[in-house]
């Protein structure tokens, strides 16, 4: 049996403080797995520089010069975590039998990779890294994040609870992922749609080794909202239901108004009228907003803009892996 080539894919954005520390962890892991005869000696650590504004790319190039286990891909500009990760996975797909994606900040337990690979050897194409505890996260981050997974589930989007983007994917699963062309990328919702045999590995999430999170509350909320609207059309259904309910209520209201008029009691009415106008105005605007969100998504999808463009790589390539190939 030939040993599988593993690529660890790591998106990096402004991580110059973190990389010198965590890169060592990744290369040690490759070395350990190679020595144990679990992976091929051609396995690599692939960094994707997501248009960092600091010297992250210089750090990556330095690492690649020192140790051939490291490789780097540089995007033409900042495209966000999901696109950077996709760029890395699509590049790795051409060389690797199996990939593991992980953040570069050391928050995800790197030792879970051993178990992930065991699951892969046992025939899984996708292995999700799931956070068993989130004690190091603040109470706020924990509750909002867990609330998010619950809302997603109830809206019918198939996401794995407490799983972020730490996951193993086989080449076959990546080929499947490559055939999804959506621009509104939400990988943790897409991977379950790819299918194949999967399992989960549990680990404890640690604190960031250095630097700061790129996901403050505002970005987290918009990420959650994007995730929901790109995976589920339930909000539109809820609006339809709401519209139906309100129409029903207004029919009852009209009956009541006519009855009042019949009995000649049409004196006041100013308050109730204003209430209805305000309420309906608000509900309509809200509904328009939600529908508009979907139209915006359709607008972005129809343009089919590339999700990433690779500027340079630290290794020889026949041609850069660009999007839509
Ligand atoms: N990241 C990226 N592009 C961005 C923002 C973040 O590639 O525009 C990377 C970042 O370098 C890190 C990962 O995505 O490896 C997760 O980011 P972070 O640790 O800030 O998020 P958190 O773990 O706090 O949710
Ligand atoms: Mg992090």
mmCIF file of C-alpha atoms and ligand atoms in Angstrom:
data_model
loop_
_atom_site.group_PDB
_atom_site.id
_atom_site.type_symbol
_atom_site.label_atom_id
_atom_site.label_comp_id
_atom_site.label_asym_id
_atom_site.label_seq_id
_atom_site.Cartn_x
_atom_site.Cartn_y
_atom_site.Cartn_z
ATOM 1 C CA UNK A 1 0.000 0.000 0.000
ATOM 2 C CA UNK A 2 1.395 3.406 -0.904
ATOM 3 C CA UNK A 3 1.310 5.997 1.823
ATOM 4 C CA UNK A 4 -1.108 8.915 1.291
ATOM 5 C CA UNK A 5 0.295 12.380 0.612
ATOM 6 C CA UNK A 6 -1.116 14.766 3.218
ATOM 7 C CA UNK A 7 -1.399 18.519 2.708
ATOM 8 C CA UNK A 8 -2.165 20.658 5.737
ATOM 9 C CA UNK A 9 -3.886 23.759 4.340
ATOM 10 C CA UNK A 10 -3.687 26.942 6.390
ATOM 11 C CA UNK A 11 -5.211 30.329 5.489
ATOM 12 C CA UNK A 12 -3.255 33.257 6.948
ATOM 13 C CA UNK A 13 -4.242 36.886 7.188
ATOM 14 C CA UNK A 14 -1.975 39.284 9.067
ATOM 15 C CA UNK A 15 -0.430 36.521 11.115
ATOM 16 C CA UNK A 16 3.215 37.551 11.254
ATOM 17 C CA UNK A 17 3.348 37.135 15.042
ATOM 18 C CA UNK A 18 1.705 33.729 15.027
ATOM 19 C CA UNK A 19 3.380 31.991 12.090
ATOM 20 C CA UNK A 20 6.922 31.718 13.465
ATOM 21 C CA UNK A 21 5.499 29.903 16.504
ATOM 22 C CA UNK A 22 2.838 27.655 14.986
ATOM 23 C CA UNK A 23 4.681 26.739 11.759
ATOM 24 C CA UNK A 24 7.021 24.635 13.904
ATOM 25 C CA UNK A 25 4.031 22.717 15.300
ATOM 26 C CA UNK A 26 2.824 21.909 11.794
ATOM 27 C CA UNK A 27 6.201 20.772 10.448
ATOM 28 C CA UNK A 28 6.780 18.662 13.584
ATOM 29 C CA UNK A 29 3.407 17.045 13.053
ATOM 30 C CA UNK A 30 4.266 16.134 9.445
ATOM 31 C CA UNK A 31 7.596 14.746 10.625
ATOM 32 C CA UNK A 32 5.979 12.683 13.371
ATOM 33 C CA UNK A 33 3.305 11.264 11.053
ATOM 34 C CA UNK A 34 5.933 10.450 8.425
ATOM 35 C CA UNK A 35 8.111 8.695 10.979
ATOM 36 C CA UNK A 36 5.124 6.670 12.146
ATOM 37 C CA UNK A 37 4.638 5.548 8.545
ATOM 38 C CA UNK A 38 1.160 7.066 8.354
ATOM 39 C CA UNK A 39 1.799 9.530 5.540
ATOM 40 C CA UNK A 40 4.113 9.878 2.556
ATOM 41 C CA UNK A 41 7.371 11.832 2.981
ATOM 42 C CA UNK A 42 6.104 14.097 0.181
ATOM 43 C CA UNK A 43 3.481 15.560 2.505
ATOM 44 C CA UNK A 44 3.453 19.362 2.877
ATOM 45 C CA UNK A 45 2.218 22.288 4.901
ATOM 46 C CA UNK A 46 0.534 24.723 2.495
ATOM 47 C CA UNK A 47 0.085 28.315 3.653
ATOM 48 C CA UNK A 48 -2.329 30.596 1.811
ATOM 49 C CA UNK A 49 -1.558 34.257 2.253
ATOM 50 C CA UNK A 50 -4.914 36.004 2.028
ATOM 51 C CA UNK A 51 -3.597 39.404 0.905
ATOM 52 C CA UNK A 52 -2.084 40.232 4.300
ATOM 53 C CA UNK A 53 -1.117 43.823 4.955
ATOM 54 C CA UNK A 54 1.816 42.932 7.201
ATOM 55 C CA UNK A 55 4.862 40.810 6.393
ATOM 56 C CA UNK A 56 3.050 37.450 6.532
ATOM 57 C CA UNK A 57 4.053 36.561 2.955
ATOM 58 C CA UNK A 58 7.729 37.335 3.692
ATOM 59 C CA UNK A 59 7.510 35.102 6.759
ATOM 60 C CA UNK A 60 5.985 32.311 4.650
ATOM 61 C CA UNK A 61 8.686 32.666 1.959
ATOM 62 C CA UNK A 62 11.353 32.540 4.672
ATOM 63 C CA UNK A 63 9.867 29.350 6.104
ATOM 64 C CA UNK A 64 9.725 27.768 2.636
ATOM 65 C CA UNK A 65 13.406 28.542 2.072
ATOM 66 C CA UNK A 66 14.397 26.966 5.372
ATOM 67 C CA UNK A 67 12.333 23.814 5.130
ATOM 68 C CA UNK A 68 10.985 22.190 1.952
ATOM 69 C CA UNK A 69 8.008 20.807 3.885
ATOM 70 C CA UNK A 70 6.488 24.312 3.726
ATOM 71 C CA UNK A 71 4.832 25.714 0.644
ATOM 72 C CA UNK A 72 3.050 28.994 0.075
ATOM 73 C CA UNK A 73 0.358 30.384 -2.164
ATOM 74 C CA UNK A 74 -0.237 34.114 -2.333
ATOM 75 C CA UNK A 75 -3.631 35.491 -3.312
ATOM 76 C CA UNK A 76 -3.866 38.663 -5.374
ATOM 77 C CA UNK A 77 -5.750 40.412 -2.535
ATOM 78 C CA UNK A 78 -7.682 39.775 0.656
ATOM 79 C CA UNK A 79 -10.720 37.607 -0.120
ATOM 80 C CA UNK A 80 -11.679 36.402 3.347
ATOM 81 C CA UNK A 81 -11.115 33.190 5.251
ATOM 82 C CA UNK A 82 -13.486 30.963 3.248
ATOM 83 C CA UNK A 83 -12.130 31.934 -0.168
ATOM 84 C CA UNK A 84 -8.528 31.661 1.007
ATOM 85 C CA UNK A 85 -9.226 28.208 2.355
ATOM 86 C CA UNK A 86 -10.860 27.178 -0.902
ATOM 87 C CA UNK A 87 -7.859 28.461 -2.879
ATOM 88 C CA UNK A 88 -5.582 26.322 -0.704
ATOM 89 C CA UNK A 89 -7.761 23.229 -0.980
ATOM 90 C CA UNK A 90 -8.095 23.546 -4.745
ATOM 91 C CA UNK A 91 -4.320 23.903 -5.085
ATOM 92 C CA UNK A 92 -3.644 20.972 -2.765
ATOM 93 C CA UNK A 93 -6.144 18.809 -4.656
ATOM 94 C CA UNK A 94 -3.672 18.535 -7.508
ATOM 95 C CA UNK A 95 -0.898 17.057 -5.370
ATOM 96 C CA UNK A 96 -2.435 15.502 -2.290
ATOM 97 C CA UNK A 97 -4.398 12.355 -1.538
ATOM 98 C CA UNK A 98 -5.806 13.893 1.592
ATOM 99 C CA UNK A 99 -5.944 17.404 3.071
ATOM 100 C CA UNK A 100 -6.521 18.776 6.544
ATOM 101 C CA UNK A 101 -7.551 22.413 6.857
ATOM 102 C CA UNK A 102 -6.768 24.269 10.061
ATOM 103 C CA UNK A 103 -6.360 27.890 11.245
ATOM 104 C CA UNK A 104 -2.850 29.112 11.784
ATOM 105 C CA UNK A 105 -3.401 30.499 15.279
ATOM 106 C CA UNK A 106 -2.948 27.273 17.231
ATOM 107 C CA UNK A 107 -6.504 27.305 18.624
ATOM 108 C CA UNK A 108 -7.368 23.932 17.161
ATOM 109 C CA UNK A 109 -5.621 20.956 18.713
ATOM 110 C CA UNK A 110 -3.119 19.737 16.170
ATOM 111 C CA UNK A 111 -2.940 16.304 17.815
ATOM 112 C CA UNK A 112 -6.458 15.561 16.628
ATOM 113 C CA UNK A 113 -4.879 15.044 13.189
ATOM 114 C CA UNK A 114 -3.665 11.579 14.191
ATOM 115 C CA UNK A 115 -7.211 10.452 14.863
ATOM 116 C CA UNK A 116 -8.456 12.138 11.708
ATOM 117 C CA UNK A 117 -5.951 10.195 9.643
ATOM 118 C CA UNK A 118 -6.942 6.955 11.351
ATOM 119 C CA UNK A 119 -10.546 7.620 10.353
ATOM 120 C CA UNK A 120 -9.372 8.321 6.804
ATOM 121 C CA UNK A 121 -7.494 5.017 6.712
ATOM 122 C CA UNK A 122 -10.669 3.341 7.938
ATOM 123 C CA UNK A 123 -12.493 4.633 4.864
ATOM 124 C CA UNK A 124 -13.862 8.067 5.735
ATOM 125 C CA UNK A 125 -13.691 10.769 3.062
ATOM 126 C CA UNK A 126 -14.528 13.630 5.406
ATOM 127 C CA UNK A 127 -13.595 13.893 9.084
ATOM 128 C CA UNK A 128 -14.936 16.864 11.045
ATOM 129 C CA UNK A 129 -12.960 18.330 13.909
ATOM 130 C CA UNK A 130 -15.546 19.107 16.565
ATOM 131 C CA UNK A 131 -14.915 21.256 19.633
ATOM 132 C CA UNK A 132 -15.884 19.263 22.659
ATOM 133 C CA UNK A 133 -15.502 22.166 25.073
ATOM 134 C CA UNK A 134 -15.205 25.863 24.525
ATOM 135 C CA UNK A 135 -13.992 26.844 27.971
ATOM 136 C CA UNK A 136 -11.290 29.142 26.646
ATOM 137 C CA UNK A 137 -13.787 31.140 24.595
ATOM 138 C CA UNK A 138 -15.569 33.929 26.418
ATOM 139 C CA UNK A 139 -19.101 33.211 27.627
ATOM 140 C CA UNK A 140 -20.365 35.606 24.992
ATOM 141 C CA UNK A 141 -18.554 34.006 22.043
ATOM 142 C CA UNK A 142 -19.595 30.548 23.229
ATOM 143 C CA UNK A 143 -23.288 31.343 23.571
ATOM 144 C CA UNK A 144 -23.516 33.292 20.317
ATOM 145 C CA UNK A 145 -21.618 30.620 18.411
ATOM 146 C CA UNK A 146 -23.650 27.751 19.830
ATOM 147 C CA UNK A 147 -26.858 29.713 19.271
ATOM 148 C CA UNK A 148 -25.810 30.117 15.653
ATOM 149 C CA UNK A 149 -25.483 26.374 15.091
ATOM 150 C CA UNK A 150 -28.907 25.819 16.637
ATOM 151 C CA UNK A 151 -30.552 28.490 14.475
ATOM 152 C CA UNK A 152 -28.898 27.011 11.377
ATOM 153 C CA UNK A 153 -30.209 23.574 12.201
ATOM 154 C CA UNK A 154 -33.720 24.794 12.856
ATOM 155 C CA UNK A 155 -33.667 26.585 9.493
ATOM 156 C CA UNK A 156 -32.842 23.354 7.766
ATOM 157 C CA UNK A 157 -29.168 23.972 6.966
ATOM 158 C CA UNK A 158 -27.115 20.883 7.558
ATOM 159 C CA UNK A 159 -24.120 22.003 9.613
ATOM 160 C CA UNK A 160 -22.114 19.952 12.084
ATOM 161 C CA UNK A 161 -22.574 21.319 15.624
ATOM 162 C CA UNK A 162 -19.488 23.088 16.978
ATOM 163 C CA UNK A 163 -17.412 22.287 13.912
ATOM 164 C CA UNK A 164 -15.539 25.142 12.247
ATOM 165 C CA UNK A 165 -13.153 24.652 9.380
ATOM 166 C CA UNK A 166 -10.807 22.134 10.983
ATOM 167 C CA UNK A 167 -11.471 19.075 8.855
ATOM 168 C CA UNK A 168 -9.941 16.307 6.825
ATOM 169 C CA UNK A 169 -11.030 15.843 3.232
ATOM 170 C CA UNK A 170 -9.950 13.172 0.786
ATOM 171 C CA UNK A 171 -9.183 14.021 -2.825
ATOM 172 C CA UNK A 172 -12.485 12.513 -3.871
ATOM 173 C CA UNK A 173 -14.364 14.803 -1.492
ATOM 174 C CA UNK A 174 -12.376 17.799 -2.771
ATOM 175 C CA UNK A 175 -13.297 16.900 -6.348
ATOM 176 C CA UNK A 176 -16.895 16.933 -5.196
ATOM 177 C CA UNK A 177 -16.409 20.316 -3.528
ATOM 178 C CA UNK A 178 -14.818 21.673 -6.721
ATOM 179 C CA UNK A 179 -18.037 21.077 -8.597
ATOM 180 C CA UNK A 180 -19.897 23.535 -6.328
ATOM 181 C CA UNK A 181 -19.466 26.892 -8.007
ATOM 182 C CA UNK A 182 -21.186 29.204 -5.581
ATOM 183 C CA UNK A 183 -19.650 32.573 -4.893
ATOM 184 C CA UNK A 184 -21.347 32.986 -1.511
ATOM 185 C CA UNK A 185 -19.016 30.481 0.014
ATOM 186 C CA UNK A 186 -19.886 28.854 3.322
ATOM 187 C CA UNK A 187 -17.734 25.766 3.381
ATOM 188 C CA UNK A 188 -19.062 24.190 6.534
ATOM 189 C CA UNK A 189 -22.490 24.101 4.965
ATOM 190 C CA UNK A 190 -21.226 22.822 1.613
ATOM 191 C CA UNK A 191 -19.041 19.947 2.766
ATOM 192 C CA UNK A 192 -21.968 17.956 4.223
ATOM 193 C CA UNK A 193 -23.690 18.383 0.846
ATOM 194 C CA UNK A 194 -20.740 16.756 -0.904
ATOM 195 C CA UNK A 195 -21.661 13.568 0.880
ATOM 196 C CA UNK A 196 -19.466 10.439 1.235
ATOM 197 C CA UNK A 197 -18.721 8.555 4.384
ATOM 198 C CA UNK A 198 -17.811 10.882 7.270
ATOM 199 C CA UNK A 199 -17.058 10.897 10.958
ATOM 200 C CA UNK A 200 -16.063 13.338 13.698
ATOM 201 C CA UNK A 201 -13.084 13.720 15.962
ATOM 202 C CA UNK A 202 -13.432 15.674 19.217
ATOM 203 C CA UNK A 203 -10.852 18.099 20.588
ATOM 204 C CA UNK A 204 -10.621 20.965 23.029
ATOM 205 C CA UNK A 205 -10.234 24.417 21.633
ATOM 206 C CA UNK A 206 -7.373 26.457 23.072
ATOM 207 C CA UNK A 207 -6.694 30.162 23.090
ATOM 208 C CA UNK A 208 -5.057 32.016 20.248
ATOM 209 C CA UNK A 209 -1.263 31.771 20.596
ATOM 210 C CA UNK A 210 -0.641 35.364 19.519
ATOM 211 C CA UNK A 211 -2.291 38.136 17.551
ATOM 212 C CA UNK A 212 -5.996 38.932 17.549
ATOM 213 C CA UNK A 213 -9.144 37.315 16.227
ATOM 214 C CA UNK A 214 -10.307 38.597 12.838
ATOM 215 C CA UNK A 215 -13.881 37.855 13.732
ATOM 216 C CA UNK A 216 -15.290 40.569 15.987
ATOM 217 C CA UNK A 217 -19.028 40.479 16.739
ATOM 218 C CA UNK A 218 -20.000 42.464 13.651
ATOM 219 C CA UNK A 219 -18.176 40.125 11.276
ATOM 220 C CA UNK A 220 -19.439 37.063 13.158
ATOM 221 C CA UNK A 221 -23.042 38.222 12.775
ATOM 222 C CA UNK A 222 -22.658 38.909 9.075
ATOM 223 C CA UNK A 223 -20.949 35.539 8.620
ATOM 224 C CA UNK A 224 -23.850 33.842 10.389
ATOM 225 C CA UNK A 225 -26.409 35.736 8.336
ATOM 226 C CA UNK A 226 -24.563 34.902 5.110
ATOM 227 C CA UNK A 227 -24.394 31.280 6.133
ATOM 228 C CA UNK A 228 -28.109 31.093 6.773
ATOM 229 C CA UNK A 229 -29.168 32.862 3.596
ATOM 230 C CA UNK A 230 -26.783 30.930 1.383
ATOM 231 C CA UNK A 231 -27.900 27.558 2.713
ATOM 232 C CA UNK A 232 -31.567 27.891 3.487
ATOM 233 C CA UNK A 233 -34.637 29.493 1.954
ATOM 234 C CA UNK A 234 -36.653 28.979 5.126
ATOM 235 C CA UNK A 235 -36.620 32.717 6.005
ATOM 236 C CA UNK A 236 -38.578 33.396 2.803
ATOM 237 C CA UNK A 237 -41.025 30.651 3.728
ATOM 238 C CA UNK A 238 -41.404 32.168 7.189
ATOM 239 C CA UNK A 239 -42.194 35.510 5.554
ATOM 240 C CA UNK A 240 -44.829 33.862 3.382
ATOM 241 C CA UNK A 241 -46.318 32.311 6.492
ATOM 242 C CA UNK A 242 -46.202 35.616 8.309
ATOM 243 C CA UNK A 243 -47.825 37.383 5.370
ATOM 244 C CA UNK A 244 -50.561 34.783 5.317
ATOM 245 C CA UNK A 245 -51.161 35.124 9.051
ATOM 246 C CA UNK A 246 -51.283 38.912 8.933
ATOM 247 C CA UNK A 247 -53.671 38.846 5.946
ATOM 248 C CA UNK A 248 -55.939 36.540 7.905
ATOM 249 C CA UNK A 249 -55.839 38.850 10.891
ATOM 250 C CA UNK A 250 -56.656 41.847 8.701
ATOM 251 C CA UNK A 251 -59.691 40.068 7.276
ATOM 252 C CA UNK A 252 -60.907 39.596 10.832
ATOM 253 C CA UNK A 253 -60.069 43.246 11.459
ATOM 254 C CA UNK A 254 -62.101 44.356 8.433
ATOM 255 C CA UNK A 255 -65.074 42.328 9.597
ATOM 256 C CA UNK A 256 -64.780 43.966 12.978
ATOM 257 C CA UNK A 257 -64.504 47.455 11.435
ATOM 258 C CA UNK A 258 -67.561 46.902 9.228
ATOM 259 C CA UNK A 259 -69.531 45.548 12.141
ATOM 260 C CA UNK A 260 -68.613 48.584 14.224
ATOM 261 C CA UNK A 261 -69.748 50.859 11.416
ATOM 262 C CA UNK A 262 -73.038 48.974 11.070
ATOM 263 C CA UNK A 263 -73.779 49.544 14.710
ATOM 264 C CA UNK A 264 -72.873 53.198 14.277
ATOM 265 C CA UNK A 265 -69.986 53.286 16.695
ATOM 266 C CA UNK A 266 -67.423 54.957 14.362
ATOM 267 C CA UNK A 267 -66.158 57.643 16.687
ATOM 268 C CA UNK A 268 -62.539 57.070 17.495
ATOM 269 C CA UNK A 269 -60.214 54.832 15.471
ATOM 270 C CA UNK A 270 -57.215 57.034 15.119
ATOM 271 C CA UNK A 271 -55.013 54.954 17.431
ATOM 272 C CA UNK A 272 -55.806 51.621 15.907
ATOM 273 C CA UNK A 273 -55.309 52.997 12.406
ATOM 274 C CA UNK A 274 -51.900 54.413 13.150
ATOM 275 C CA UNK A 275 -50.865 51.218 14.912
ATOM 276 C CA UNK A 276 -51.823 49.189 11.875
ATOM 277 C CA UNK A 277 -49.968 51.524 9.507
ATOM 278 C CA UNK A 278 -46.814 51.450 11.605
ATOM 279 C CA UNK A 279 -46.932 47.739 12.120
ATOM 280 C CA UNK A 280 -47.565 46.898 8.483
ATOM 281 C CA UNK A 281 -44.947 49.369 7.328
ATOM 282 C CA UNK A 282 -42.362 47.747 9.579
ATOM 283 C CA UNK A 283 -43.265 44.210 8.645
ATOM 284 C CA UNK A 284 -43.195 45.017 4.950
ATOM 285 C CA UNK A 285 -39.810 46.671 5.129
ATOM 286 C CA UNK A 286 -38.381 43.766 7.073
ATOM 287 C CA UNK A 287 -39.737 41.265 4.572
ATOM 288 C CA UNK A 288 -38.460 43.282 1.653
ATOM 289 C CA UNK A 289 -35.047 43.342 3.308
ATOM 290 C CA UNK A 290 -34.913 39.584 3.702
ATOM 291 C CA UNK A 291 -36.060 39.000 0.142
ATOM 292 C CA UNK A 292 -33.576 41.617 -1.027
ATOM 293 C CA UNK A 293 -30.823 39.665 0.688
ATOM 294 C CA UNK A 294 -31.594 36.701 -1.525
ATOM 295 C CA UNK A 295 -31.789 38.842 -4.630
ATOM 296 C CA UNK A 296 -28.376 40.237 -3.732
ATOM 297 C CA UNK A 297 -27.058 36.709 -3.509
ATOM 298 C CA UNK A 298 -28.547 35.810 -6.896
ATOM 299 C CA UNK A 299 -26.961 38.970 -8.298
ATOM 300 C CA UNK A 300 -23.554 37.903 -7.023
ATOM 301 C CA UNK A 301 -23.974 34.343 -8.244
ATOM 302 C CA UNK A 302 -24.995 35.327 -11.772
ATOM 303 C CA UNK A 303 -21.815 37.332 -12.224
ATOM 304 C CA UNK A 304 -19.748 34.236 -11.525
ATOM 305 C CA UNK A 305 -16.730 36.225 -10.494
ATOM 306 C CA UNK A 306 -13.717 34.124 -9.514
ATOM 307 C CA UNK A 307 -13.610 33.394 -5.815
ATOM 308 C CA UNK A 308 -9.851 33.758 -5.659
ATOM 309 C CA UNK A 309 -6.952 34.667 -7.917
ATOM 310 C CA UNK A 310 -3.496 33.335 -7.176
ATOM 311 C CA UNK A 311 -0.696 35.832 -7.613
ATOM 312 C CA UNK A 312 2.338 33.680 -6.897
ATOM 313 C CA UNK A 313 3.417 30.405 -5.321
ATOM 314 C CA UNK A 314 6.651 29.301 -3.677
ATOM 315 C CA UNK A 315 6.735 26.112 -5.737
ATOM 316 C CA UNK A 316 6.853 25.304 -9.441
ATOM 317 C CA UNK A 317 3.439 24.961 -11.040
ATOM 318 C CA UNK A 318 2.590 24.340 -14.655
ATOM 319 C CA UNK A 319 -0.098 26.924 -14.275
ATOM 320 C CA UNK A 320 -1.723 28.525 -11.263
ATOM 321 C CA UNK A 321 -4.828 26.774 -10.036
ATOM 322 C CA UNK A 322 -7.360 29.435 -10.764
ATOM 323 C CA UNK A 323 -11.007 29.266 -10.005
ATOM 324 C CA UNK A 324 -13.563 27.608 -12.313
ATOM 325 C CA UNK A 325 -11.280 24.981 -13.757
HETATM 326 N N1 LIG B 1 -8.198 34.590 7.928
HETATM 327 C C1 LIG B 1 -8.032 34.744 6.539
HETATM 328 N N2 LIG B 1 -8.591 35.828 5.914
HETATM 329 C C2 LIG B 1 -9.325 36.777 6.589
HETATM 330 C C3 LIG B 1 -9.510 36.599 8.000
HETATM 331 C C4 LIG B 1 -8.946 35.486 8.623
HETATM 332 O O1 LIG B 1 -7.391 33.917 5.888
HETATM 333 O O2 LIG B 1 -9.783 37.732 5.965
HETATM 334 C C5 LIG B 1 -7.600 33.403 8.595
HETATM 335 C C6 LIG B 1 -6.789 33.708 9.826
HETATM 336 O O3 LIG B 1 -5.446 33.990 9.501
HETATM 337 C C7 LIG B 1 -6.918 32.424 10.624
HETATM 338 C C8 LIG B 1 -8.307 31.932 10.259
HETATM 339 O O4 LIG B 1 -8.649 32.611 9.070
HETATM 340 O O5 LIG B 1 -5.975 31.434 10.231
HETATM 341 C C9 LIG B 1 -9.327 32.166 11.352
HETATM 342 O O6 LIG B 1 -9.306 33.509 11.773
HETATM 343 P P1 LIG B 1 -9.368 33.926 13.316
HETATM 344 O O7 LIG B 1 -8.471 33.044 14.120
HETATM 345 O O8 LIG B 1 -9.086 35.390 13.381
HETATM 346 O O9 LIG B 1 -10.892 33.657 13.669
HETATM 347 P P2 LIG B 1 -11.502 33.024 15.045
HETATM 348 O O10 LIG B 1 -10.712 31.768 15.327
HETATM 349 O O11 LIG B 1 -11.335 34.043 16.090
HETATM 350 O O12 LIG B 1 -12.939 32.749 14.705
HETATM 351 MG MG1 LIG B 2 -8.772 31.641 15.613
#
